[in-house]
PDB file of C-alpha atoms in Angstrom:
ATOM      1  CA  MET A   1     -46.928 -74.213 -21.107  1.00 43.00           C
ATOM      2  CA  SER A   2     -47.779 -72.454 -24.319  1.00 63.00           C
ATOM      3  CA  LEU A   3     -47.235 -73.530 -28.226  1.00 90.00           C
ATOM      4  CA  ALA A   4     -45.819 -72.274 -30.775  1.00 96.00           C
ATOM      5  CA  ILE A   5     -47.873 -70.018 -32.964  1.00 97.00           C
ATOM      6  CA  VAL A   6     -47.389 -70.300 -36.907  1.00 98.00           C
ATOM      7  CA  HIS A   7     -49.434 -67.456 -39.011  1.00 98.00           C
ATOM      8  CA  PRO A   8     -51.217 -69.806 -41.497  1.00 98.00           C
ATOM      9  CA  THR A   9     -48.938 -68.626 -44.473  1.00 98.00           C
ATOM     10  CA  ALA A  10     -45.862 -69.631 -43.173  1.00 98.00           C
ATOM     11  CA  LEU A  11     -43.562 -72.441 -44.222  1.00 98.00           C
ATOM     12  CA  VAL A  12     -42.124 -74.515 -42.027  1.00 98.00           C
ATOM     13  CA  GLY A  13     -39.974 -77.418 -42.643  1.00 97.00           C
ATOM     14  CA  ALA A  14     -41.296 -80.994 -40.729  1.00 97.00           C
ATOM     15  CA  GLY A  15     -37.962 -81.636 -39.477  1.00 97.00           C
ATOM     16  CA  ALA A  16     -37.775 -77.953 -37.482  1.00 97.00           C
ATOM     17  CA  GLN A  17     -38.015 -77.823 -33.653  1.00 97.00           C
ATOM     18  CA  LEU A  18     -40.008 -74.603 -32.158  1.00 97.00           C
ATOM     19  CA  GLY A  19     -39.782 -74.096 -28.535  1.00 97.00           C
ATOM     20  CA  GLN A  20     -42.385 -73.369 -26.167  1.00 97.00           C
ATOM     21  CA  GLY A  21     -43.968 -69.277 -27.116  1.00 97.00           C
ATOM     22  CA  VAL A  22     -42.353 -69.272 -30.310  1.00 98.00           C
ATOM     23  CA  LYS A  23     -43.904 -66.771 -32.900  1.00 98.00           C
ATOM     24  CA  ILE A  24     -43.631 -67.195 -36.917  1.00 98.00           C
ATOM     25  CA  GLY A  25     -45.382 -64.534 -38.693  1.00 98.00           C
ATOM     26  CA  PRO A  26     -46.565 -64.207 -41.871  1.00 98.00           C
ATOM     27  CA  TYR A  27     -44.500 -65.682 -45.129  1.00 98.00           C
ATOM     28  CA  CYS A  28     -41.911 -66.694 -43.286  1.00 98.00           C
ATOM     29  CA  ILE A  29     -40.190 -69.957 -44.163  1.00 98.00           C
ATOM     30  CA  VAL A  30     -38.229 -71.929 -41.995  1.00 98.00           C
ATOM     31  CA  GLY A  31     -36.077 -74.641 -43.037  1.00 98.00           C
ATOM     32  CA  ASP A  32     -36.282 -78.663 -41.538  1.00 98.00           C
ATOM     33  CA  ARG A  33     -33.022 -78.302 -40.151  1.00 98.00           C
ATOM     34  CA  VAL A  34     -33.268 -74.736 -38.264  1.00 98.00           C
ATOM     35  CA  VAL A  35     -33.624 -74.796 -33.852  1.00 98.00           C
ATOM     36  CA  LEU A  36     -36.039 -72.005 -32.524  1.00 98.00           C
ATOM     37  CA  HIS A  37     -35.522 -72.025 -28.832  1.00 98.00           C
ATOM     38  CA  ASP A  38     -38.236 -70.443 -26.502  1.00 97.00           C
ATOM     39  CA  ASN A  39     -40.183 -67.328 -27.328  1.00 97.00           C
ATOM     40  CA  VAL A  40     -37.941 -66.504 -30.503  1.00 98.00           C
ATOM     41  CA  GLU A  41     -40.385 -64.254 -32.621  1.00 98.00           C
ATOM     42  CA  LEU A  42     -39.869 -64.289 -36.647  1.00 98.00           C
ATOM     43  CA  VAL A  43     -41.416 -61.195 -37.240  1.00 98.00           C
ATOM     44  CA  SER A  44     -43.142 -61.965 -41.406  1.00 98.00           C
ATOM     45  CA  HIS A  45     -41.090 -62.489 -44.028  1.00 98.00           C
ATOM     46  CA  VAL A  46     -37.964 -64.048 -42.520  1.00 98.00           C
ATOM     47  CA  SER A  47     -35.945 -67.171 -44.535  1.00 98.00           C
ATOM     48  CA  ILE A  48     -34.132 -68.911 -41.948  1.00 98.00           C
ATOM     49  CA  ASP A  49     -32.290 -72.161 -43.356  1.00 98.00           C
ATOM     50  CA  GLY A  50     -29.620 -74.617 -42.555  1.00 98.00           C
ATOM     51  CA  ASN A  51     -27.943 -75.823 -39.246  1.00 98.00           C
ATOM     52  CA  THR A  52     -29.342 -72.765 -37.752  1.00 98.00           C
ATOM     53  CA  VAL A  53     -29.712 -72.621 -34.007  1.00 98.00           C
ATOM     54  CA  VAL A  54     -31.771 -69.327 -32.873  1.00 98.00           C
ATOM     55  CA  GLY A  55     -31.567 -68.534 -28.711  1.00 98.00           C
ATOM     56  CA  ALA A  56     -34.313 -68.137 -26.485  1.00 98.00           C
ATOM     57  CA  GLY A  57     -36.145 -64.387 -27.026  1.00 98.00           C
ATOM     58  CA  THR A  58     -34.491 -63.336 -30.030  1.00 99.00           C
ATOM     59  CA  ARG A  59     -36.221 -61.505 -32.123  1.00 99.00           C
ATOM     60  CA  ILE A  60     -36.063 -61.466 -36.252  1.00 99.00           C
ATOM     61  CA  TYR A  61     -37.695 -58.352 -38.879  1.00 99.00           C
ATOM     62  CA  PRO A  62     -38.731 -58.752 -42.227  1.00 98.00           C
ATOM     63  CA  PHE A  63     -36.697 -59.989 -44.817  1.00 98.00           C
ATOM     64  CA  ALA A  64     -33.810 -61.074 -42.601  1.00 98.00           C
ATOM     65  CA  SER A  65     -31.790 -64.026 -44.638  1.00 98.00           C
ATOM     66  CA  VAL A  66     -30.497 -66.489 -41.487  1.00 98.00           C
ATOM     67  CA  GLY A  67     -28.245 -69.555 -42.116  1.00 98.00           C
ATOM     68  CA  HIS A  68     -28.354 -69.532 -46.011  1.00 98.00           C
ATOM     69  CA  GLU A  69     -25.314 -70.804 -48.029  1.00 97.00           C
ATOM     70  CA  PRO A  70     -22.131 -68.646 -47.423  1.00 98.00           C
ATOM     71  CA  GLN A  71     -20.949 -66.419 -50.238  1.00 97.00           C
ATOM     72  CA  ASP A  72     -17.954 -68.189 -50.601  1.00 96.00           C
ATOM     73  CA  LEU A  73     -16.617 -69.886 -53.794  1.00 95.00           C
ATOM     74  CA  LYS A  74     -14.981 -72.502 -51.457  1.00 94.00           C
ATOM     75  CA  TYR A  75     -18.095 -73.750 -49.894  1.00 96.00           C
ATOM     76  CA  HIS A  76     -19.384 -77.242 -51.181  1.00 94.00           C
ATOM     77  CA  GLY A  77     -22.058 -77.750 -49.383  1.00 95.00           C
ATOM     78  CA  GLU A  78     -20.868 -78.819 -46.147  1.00 97.00           C
ATOM     79  CA  ALA A  79     -22.919 -78.959 -43.206  1.00 95.00           C
ATOM     80  CA  SER A  80     -22.053 -76.424 -41.511  1.00 98.00           C
ATOM     81  CA  ARG A  81     -23.524 -74.205 -38.708  1.00 98.00           C
ATOM     82  CA  LEU A  82     -25.424 -70.908 -37.460  1.00 98.00           C
ATOM     83  CA  GLU A  83     -25.512 -70.042 -33.905  1.00 98.00           C
ATOM     84  CA  ILE A  84     -27.323 -67.047 -32.772  1.00 99.00           C
ATOM     85  CA  GLY A  85     -27.364 -66.212 -29.023  1.00 98.00           C
ATOM     86  CA  GLU A  86     -30.224 -65.399 -26.654  1.00 98.00           C
ATOM     87  CA  ARG A  87     -32.695 -62.084 -26.731  1.00 98.00           C
ATOM     88  CA  CYS A  88     -30.349 -60.897 -29.945  1.00 99.00           C
ATOM     89  CA  VAL A  89     -32.578 -58.242 -32.347  1.00 99.00           C
ATOM     90  CA  ILE A  90     -32.015 -58.736 -35.930  1.00 99.00           C
ATOM     91  CA  ARG A  91     -33.150 -56.243 -37.795  1.00 98.00           C
ATOM     92  CA  GLU A  92     -34.759 -55.805 -41.333  1.00 98.00           C
ATOM     93  CA  SER A  93     -32.859 -57.497 -44.482  1.00 98.00           C
ATOM     94  CA  VAL A  94     -29.997 -58.220 -42.701  1.00 99.00           C
ATOM     95  CA  THR A  95     -27.703 -61.188 -43.987  1.00 98.00           C
ATOM     96  CA  ILE A  96     -25.990 -64.110 -41.470  1.00 99.00           C
ATOM     97  CA  ASN A  97     -24.281 -66.640 -43.284  1.00 98.00           C
ATOM     98  CA  PRO A  98     -23.148 -70.086 -41.871  1.00 98.00           C
ATOM     99  CA  GLY A  99     -19.628 -71.407 -41.208  1.00 98.00           C
ATOM    100  CA  THR A 100     -17.282 -73.393 -43.838  1.00 98.00           C
ATOM    101  CA  GLU A 101     -14.958 -76.523 -43.715  1.00 96.00           C
ATOM    102  CA  GLY A 102     -11.964 -73.677 -44.116  1.00 94.00           C
ATOM    103  CA  GLY A 103     -12.930 -71.807 -41.497  1.00 95.00           C
ATOM    104  CA  GLY A 104     -13.826 -74.326 -38.484  1.00 94.00           C
ATOM    105  CA  MET A 105     -17.638 -75.070 -39.560  1.00 98.00           C
ATOM    106  CA  LEU A 106     -19.093 -72.410 -37.307  1.00 98.00           C
ATOM    107  CA  THR A 107     -20.339 -68.833 -37.529  1.00 98.00           C
ATOM    108  CA  LYS A 108     -21.598 -67.571 -33.867  1.00 98.00           C
ATOM    109  CA  ILE A 109     -23.092 -64.697 -32.692  1.00 98.00           C
ATOM    110  CA  GLY A 110     -23.233 -64.677 -28.889  1.00 98.00           C
ATOM    111  CA  ASN A 111     -25.869 -62.995 -26.584  1.00 99.00           C
ATOM    112  CA  GLU A 112     -28.165 -59.860 -26.867  1.00 98.00           C
ATOM    113  CA  CYS A 113     -26.595 -58.326 -29.614  1.00 99.00           C
ATOM    114  CA  LEU A 114     -28.192 -55.550 -32.036  1.00 99.00           C
ATOM    115  CA  ILE A 115     -27.798 -56.082 -35.441  1.00 99.00           C
ATOM    116  CA  MET A 116     -29.415 -53.249 -37.360  1.00 98.00           C
ATOM    117  CA  ALA A 117     -30.968 -53.120 -40.891  1.00 98.00           C
ATOM    118  CA  SER A 118     -29.391 -54.640 -43.688  1.00 98.00           C
ATOM    119  CA  ALA A 119     -25.905 -55.534 -41.917  1.00 98.00           C
ATOM    120  CA  HIS A 120     -24.031 -58.466 -42.874  1.00 98.00           C
ATOM    121  CA  VAL A 121     -22.028 -61.209 -41.039  1.00 98.00           C
ATOM    122  CA  ALA A 122     -20.078 -63.487 -43.294  1.00 98.00           C
ATOM    123  CA  HIS A 123     -19.141 -67.327 -42.896  1.00 98.00           C
ATOM    124  CA  ASP A 124     -17.060 -68.327 -39.823  1.00 98.00           C
ATOM    125  CA  ALA A 125     -17.063 -64.909 -38.353  1.00 98.00           C
ATOM    126  CA  ILE A 126     -17.097 -65.348 -34.697  1.00 98.00           C
ATOM    127  CA  ILE A 127     -19.229 -62.331 -32.941  1.00 98.00           C
ATOM    128  CA  GLY A 128     -18.905 -61.796 -28.793  1.00 98.00           C
ATOM    129  CA  ASN A 129     -21.738 -60.578 -26.457  1.00 98.00           C
ATOM    130  CA  ASN A 130     -23.684 -57.120 -26.404  1.00 98.00           C
ATOM    131  CA  VAL A 131     -22.332 -56.311 -29.613  1.00 98.00           C
ATOM    132  CA  ILE A 132     -24.113 -53.610 -31.648  1.00 98.00           C
ATOM    133  CA  MET A 133     -23.905 -53.207 -35.587  1.00 98.00           C
ATOM    134  CA  ALA A 134     -25.513 -50.189 -37.316  1.00 98.00           C
ATOM    135  CA  ASN A 135     -27.242 -50.007 -40.247  1.00 98.00           C
ATOM    136  CA  TYR A 136     -25.281 -51.634 -43.343  1.00 98.00           C
ATOM    137  CA  VAL A 137     -22.267 -52.784 -41.531  1.00 98.00           C
ATOM    138  CA  GLY A 138     -20.120 -55.525 -42.780  1.00 98.00           C
ATOM    139  CA  ILE A 139     -18.539 -58.587 -41.331  1.00 98.00           C
ATOM    140  CA  ALA A 140     -15.920 -60.062 -43.839  1.00 98.00           C
ATOM    141  CA  GLY A 141     -15.429 -64.206 -43.145  1.00 98.00           C
ATOM    142  CA  HIS A 142     -13.507 -65.682 -40.207  1.00 98.00           C
ATOM    143  CA  CYS A 143     -13.665 -61.966 -38.404  1.00 98.00           C
ATOM    144  CA  GLN A 144     -13.428 -62.237 -34.529  1.00 98.00           C
ATOM    145  CA  ILE A 145     -15.272 -59.730 -32.246  1.00 98.00           C
ATOM    146  CA  GLY A 146     -15.000 -59.469 -28.689  1.00 98.00           C
ATOM    147  CA  ASP A 147     -17.859 -58.561 -26.320  1.00 98.00           C
ATOM    148  CA  ASN A 148     -19.490 -55.001 -26.108  1.00 98.00           C
ATOM    149  CA  VAL A 149     -18.006 -53.849 -29.154  1.00 98.00           C
ATOM    150  CA  ILE A 150     -19.936 -50.778 -30.883  1.00 98.00           C
ATOM    151  CA  PHE A 151     -19.663 -50.158 -34.574  1.00 98.00           C
ATOM    152  CA  GLY A 152     -21.139 -46.986 -36.536  1.00 98.00           C
ATOM    153  CA  GLY A 153     -22.999 -47.457 -39.937  1.00 98.00           C
ATOM    154  CA  THR A 154     -21.770 -48.241 -42.659  1.00 98.00           C
ATOM    155  CA  CYS A 155     -18.498 -49.818 -41.276  1.00 98.00           C
ATOM    156  CA  VAL A 156     -16.401 -52.641 -43.843  1.00 98.00           C
ATOM    157  CA  ILE A 157     -14.494 -55.102 -41.328  1.00 98.00           C
ATOM    158  CA  HIS A 158     -11.845 -56.856 -43.975  1.00 98.00           C
ATOM    159  CA  GLN A 159     -11.754 -60.758 -43.421  1.00 97.00           C
ATOM    160  CA  PHE A 160      -9.676 -62.221 -40.656  1.00 97.00           C
ATOM    161  CA  THR A 161      -9.795 -59.395 -38.797  1.00 98.00           C
ATOM    162  CA  ARG A 162      -9.803 -59.565 -35.119  1.00 98.00           C
ATOM    163  CA  ILE A 163     -11.478 -56.516 -32.364  1.00 98.00           C
ATOM    164  CA  GLY A 164     -11.167 -56.825 -29.424  1.00 98.00           C
ATOM    165  CA  ALA A 165     -13.691 -56.283 -25.910  1.00 98.00           C
ATOM    166  CA  HIS A 166     -15.092 -53.027 -25.796  1.00 98.00           C
ATOM    167  CA  ALA A 167     -13.776 -51.189 -28.855  1.00 98.00           C
ATOM    168  CA  PHE A 168     -15.789 -48.821 -30.726  1.00 98.00           C
ATOM    169  CA  ILE A 169     -15.354 -47.889 -34.356  1.00 98.00           C
ATOM    170  CA  GLY A 170     -16.437 -44.812 -36.176  1.00 98.00           C
ATOM    171  CA  ALA A 171     -19.347 -44.446 -39.045  1.00 98.00           C
ATOM    172  CA  GLN A 172     -17.867 -45.150 -42.598  1.00 98.00           C
ATOM    173  CA  SER A 173     -14.893 -46.721 -41.380  1.00 98.00           C
ATOM    174  CA  MET A 174     -12.995 -49.276 -43.434  1.00 98.00           C
ATOM    175  CA  VAL A 175     -10.781 -51.565 -41.152  1.00 98.00           C
ATOM    176  CA  ASP A 176      -8.110 -53.631 -42.459  1.00 97.00           C
ATOM    177  CA  GLY A 177      -6.454 -54.238 -38.946  1.00 97.00           C
ATOM    178  CA  ASP A 178      -7.014 -55.768 -35.457  1.00 98.00           C
ATOM    179  CA  ILE A 179      -8.059 -53.363 -33.263  1.00 98.00           C
ATOM    180  CA  ILE A 180      -6.916 -53.949 -29.512  1.00 98.00           C
ATOM    181  CA  PRO A 181      -9.447 -53.796 -26.476  1.00 98.00           C
ATOM    182  CA  TYR A 182     -10.884 -51.085 -25.233  1.00 98.00           C
ATOM    183  CA  GLY A 183      -9.459 -49.186 -28.866  1.00 98.00           C
ATOM    184  CA  MET A 184     -11.371 -46.371 -30.818  1.00 98.00           C
ATOM    185  CA  ALA A 185     -10.848 -46.293 -34.329  1.00 98.00           C
ATOM    186  CA  VAL A 186     -11.976 -44.529 -37.504  1.00 98.00           C
ATOM    187  CA  GLY A 187     -11.633 -43.658 -41.071  1.00 97.00           C
ATOM    188  CA  ASN A 188     -10.830 -45.085 -44.221  1.00 95.00           C
ATOM    189  CA  ARG A 189      -8.447 -46.552 -44.427  1.00 96.00           C
ATOM    190  CA  ALA A 190      -8.953 -47.111 -40.088  1.00 98.00           C
ATOM    191  CA  SER A 191      -6.837 -46.076 -37.731  1.00 97.00           C
ATOM    192  CA  LEU A 192      -6.751 -46.233 -33.926  1.00 98.00           C
ATOM    193  CA  THR A 193      -7.619 -42.650 -32.150  1.00 97.00           C
ATOM    194  CA  GLY A 194      -7.419 -43.545 -28.885  1.00 97.00           C
ATOM    195  CA  LEU A 195      -9.327 -45.605 -26.316  1.00 98.00           C
ATOM    196  CA  ASN A 196     -13.173 -45.821 -26.108  1.00 98.00           C
ATOM    197  CA  LEU A 197     -13.270 -43.780 -22.713  1.00 97.00           C
ATOM    198  CA  VAL A 198     -17.194 -43.051 -23.201  1.00 96.00           C
ATOM    199  CA  GLY A 199     -17.893 -46.767 -23.054  1.00 97.00           C
ATOM    200  CA  LEU A 200     -15.347 -47.344 -20.145  1.00 97.00           C
ATOM    201  CA  LYS A 201     -17.382 -44.863 -18.340  1.00 96.00           C
ATOM    202  CA  ARG A 202     -20.503 -45.902 -19.543  1.00 96.00           C
ATOM    203  CA  ARG A 203     -19.813 -49.260 -18.297  1.00 96.00           C
ATOM    204  CA  LYS A 204     -18.726 -48.317 -15.094  1.00 96.00           C
ATOM    205  CA  PHE A 205     -15.141 -49.217 -15.458  1.00 97.00           C
ATOM    206  CA  ASP A 206     -13.133 -48.141 -12.341  1.00 95.00           C
ATOM    207  CA  ARG A 207     -11.590 -44.739 -12.441  1.00 96.00           C
ATOM    208  CA  GLU A 208      -8.050 -45.905 -11.641  1.00 97.00           C
ATOM    209  CA  ALA A 209      -8.028 -48.821 -13.881  1.00 97.00           C
ATOM    210  CA  ILE A 210      -8.852 -45.921 -16.451  1.00 98.00           C
ATOM    211  CA  HIS A 211      -6.320 -44.300 -15.855  1.00 97.00           C
ATOM    212  CA  ARG A 212      -3.675 -47.193 -15.956  1.00 97.00           C
ATOM    213  CA  LEU A 213      -4.911 -48.138 -19.002  1.00 98.00           C
ATOM    214  CA  ARG A 214      -4.367 -44.591 -20.677  1.00 97.00           C
ATOM    215  CA  ALA A 215      -0.711 -44.834 -19.848  1.00 97.00           C
ATOM    216  CA  ALA A 216       0.384 -48.129 -20.737  1.00 98.00           C
ATOM    217  CA  TYR A 217      -1.435 -46.959 -24.225  1.00 98.00           C
ATOM    218  CA  ARG A 218       0.831 -44.042 -24.412  1.00 96.00           C
ATOM    219  CA  GLN A 219       3.661 -46.096 -23.531  1.00 96.00           C
ATOM    220  CA  ILE A 220       2.841 -48.611 -26.145  1.00 97.00           C
ATOM    221  CA  PHE A 221       2.142 -46.729 -29.153  1.00 96.00           C
ATOM    222  CA  SER A 222       5.238 -44.210 -28.562  1.00 95.00           C
ATOM    223  CA  ASN A 223       7.852 -43.824 -30.504  1.00 91.00           C
ATOM    224  CA  GLU A 224      10.557 -45.595 -29.304  1.00 90.00           C
ATOM    225  CA  GLY A 225      11.866 -48.915 -29.714  1.00 93.00           C
ATOM    226  CA  THR A 226       9.728 -51.332 -31.612  1.00 94.00           C
ATOM    227  CA  LEU A 227       5.843 -52.544 -31.100  1.00 94.00           C
ATOM    228  CA  ARG A 228       7.094 -55.718 -29.748  1.00 94.00           C
ATOM    229  CA  GLU A 229       9.410 -54.245 -27.017  1.00 96.00           C
ATOM    230  CA  ARG A 230       7.049 -51.667 -26.144  1.00 96.00           C
ATOM    231  CA  VAL A 231       4.598 -54.626 -25.411  1.00 97.00           C
ATOM    232  CA  GLU A 232       6.600 -56.300 -23.335  1.00 97.00           C
ATOM    233  CA  ASP A 233       7.683 -53.119 -21.318  1.00 97.00           C
ATOM    234  CA  ALA A 234       3.922 -52.384 -20.490  1.00 97.00           C
ATOM    235  CA  ALA A 235       3.393 -55.998 -19.621  1.00 97.00           C
ATOM    236  CA  ASP A 236       6.065 -55.745 -16.852  1.00 97.00           C
ATOM    237  CA  LEU A 237       5.299 -52.857 -15.743  1.00 97.00           C
ATOM    238  CA  PHE A 238       1.366 -53.001 -15.272  1.00 97.00           C
ATOM    239  CA  LYS A 239       1.753 -56.675 -14.796  1.00 95.00           C
ATOM    240  CA  GLU A 240      -0.991 -56.523 -12.423  1.00 95.00           C
ATOM    241  CA  ASP A 241      -3.527 -55.088 -14.136  1.00 97.00           C
ATOM    242  CA  ALA A 242      -6.266 -56.918 -16.285  1.00 97.00           C
ATOM    243  CA  LEU A 243      -7.002 -54.156 -18.669  1.00 98.00           C
ATOM    244  CA  VAL A 244      -3.350 -53.874 -19.818  1.00 98.00           C
ATOM    245  CA  GLN A 245      -2.827 -57.460 -20.087  1.00 98.00           C
ATOM    246  CA  ASP A 246      -5.895 -57.594 -22.113  1.00 98.00           C
ATOM    247  CA  VAL A 247      -4.149 -55.192 -24.515  1.00 98.00           C
ATOM    248  CA  VAL A 248      -1.228 -57.206 -24.050  1.00 98.00           C
ATOM    249  CA  ALA A 249      -2.315 -60.820 -25.044  1.00 98.00           C
ATOM    250  CA  PHE A 250      -4.620 -59.191 -28.060  1.00 98.00           C
ATOM    251  CA  ILE A 251      -1.416 -57.581 -29.781  1.00 97.00           C
ATOM    252  CA  MET A 252       1.008 -60.757 -28.820  1.00 96.00           C
ATOM    253  CA  ALA A 253      -1.535 -63.329 -30.063  1.00 96.00           C
ATOM    254  CA  ALA A 254      -0.607 -64.626 -33.855  1.00 87.00           C
ATOM    255  CA  SER A 255      -2.966 -62.914 -36.166  1.00 90.00           C
ATOM    256  CA  ASP A 256      -3.340 -62.504 -40.108  1.00 89.00           C
ATOM    257  CA  ARG A 257      -3.972 -58.908 -40.035  1.00 93.00           C
ATOM    258  CA  PRO A 258      -1.856 -55.897 -38.649  1.00 95.00           C
ATOM    259  CA  ILE A 259      -2.524 -54.208 -35.612  1.00 96.00           C
ATOM    260  CA  LEU A 260      -3.650 -50.681 -36.126  1.00 97.00           C
ATOM    261  CA  THR A 261      -1.716 -48.007 -34.613  1.00 96.00           C
ATOM    262  CA  PRO A 262      -2.391 -44.267 -34.543  1.00 96.00           C
ATOM    263  CA  ARG A 263      -1.609 -42.676 -37.929  1.00 89.00           C
ATOM    264  CA  ASN A 264       0.627 -40.612 -37.151  1.00 73.00           C
ATOM    265  CA  GLY A 265       2.713 -42.681 -34.652  1.00 55.00           C
ATOM    266  CA  GLN A 266       2.265 -41.159 -31.354  1.00 50.00           C
ATOM    267  CA  SER A 267      -0.662 -41.638 -29.252  1.00 53.00           C
ATOM    268  CA  SER A 268      -3.595 -38.879 -28.422  1.00 56.00           C
ATOM    269  CA  GLU A 269      -4.446 -40.307 -25.187  1.00 66.00           C
TER     270      GLU A 269
END
C-alpha cells in the first residue's frame, strides 16, 4: 500500500487526513480539518481548508482555492462543510466555498465533474454527477444542479436557481430562472430554446422516448391555457413516460425562481 507523497514545500495541517496514494505538490496548503481520500492529487499551489472532504481520484490544479470561508455576509464562522466527489477534475484558479447556516451547512459536488479554469461554486450549491462547467462559469449560492448538466463558458447562474438533469446552457448566458430537465437555454437573460437533443442522443436515450419528450415539450410550452394546466395535461397524457414525468415533477416543485420558457411564448421543438 502506497503512502501519501507530500512535496517538501507543501504545508499540511497536523489534523489533515490523507488517504493512500495522495500526492500533494509544491507550495500547496492543506488545513487541519481537510480529508483527502485515496489517490487525490493537488498538482501545485492549491489552498484547501475548512471541513472539506475530497473524494478518491480527484485532481486539483494550481491556484485553486477550495473550502475557504464563503462570500456571504451572513456567514459567522459556523462549522459548515464542503464535499467533493470522486474522480473530479478541478482546474486552475477555481474557487469553491462551503455551506452556511442559512443554506443547510453544505456545499456538495458529485462524482466525475469537470470544473474548468476560473469557475466559481458558491456556498450551499448542490452539484450533481458528471457536470461540466467551462471557463469562468459562476454558480451562485443555494443553486441545485442536476446530473449531466453542461455549462458553456462565462455562464452566470442566479442564486437559488434549479437546473434539471441533462440540461445544456449556452456560453455567455445569464440564467435567472429554473431550467427544466433535458432543456437547453441561452441568452442574457436566458430563455428556453428547446430540448438538449444532441446530449440525449449522445447519451443513448431511446429514440421513441425522445419523440414523446418533444411532444410533451410542445404541449407544455404552447399558448393554450395556463402553464399549470398544460403541465397537468402532459402528466396525464404521458403518465407512463419517465422523461416527461421528470419534467412535470420539476415544474410542479416549489422554487424561489420562475421557470424559463421560450422567449416568444411558443415551443421551438
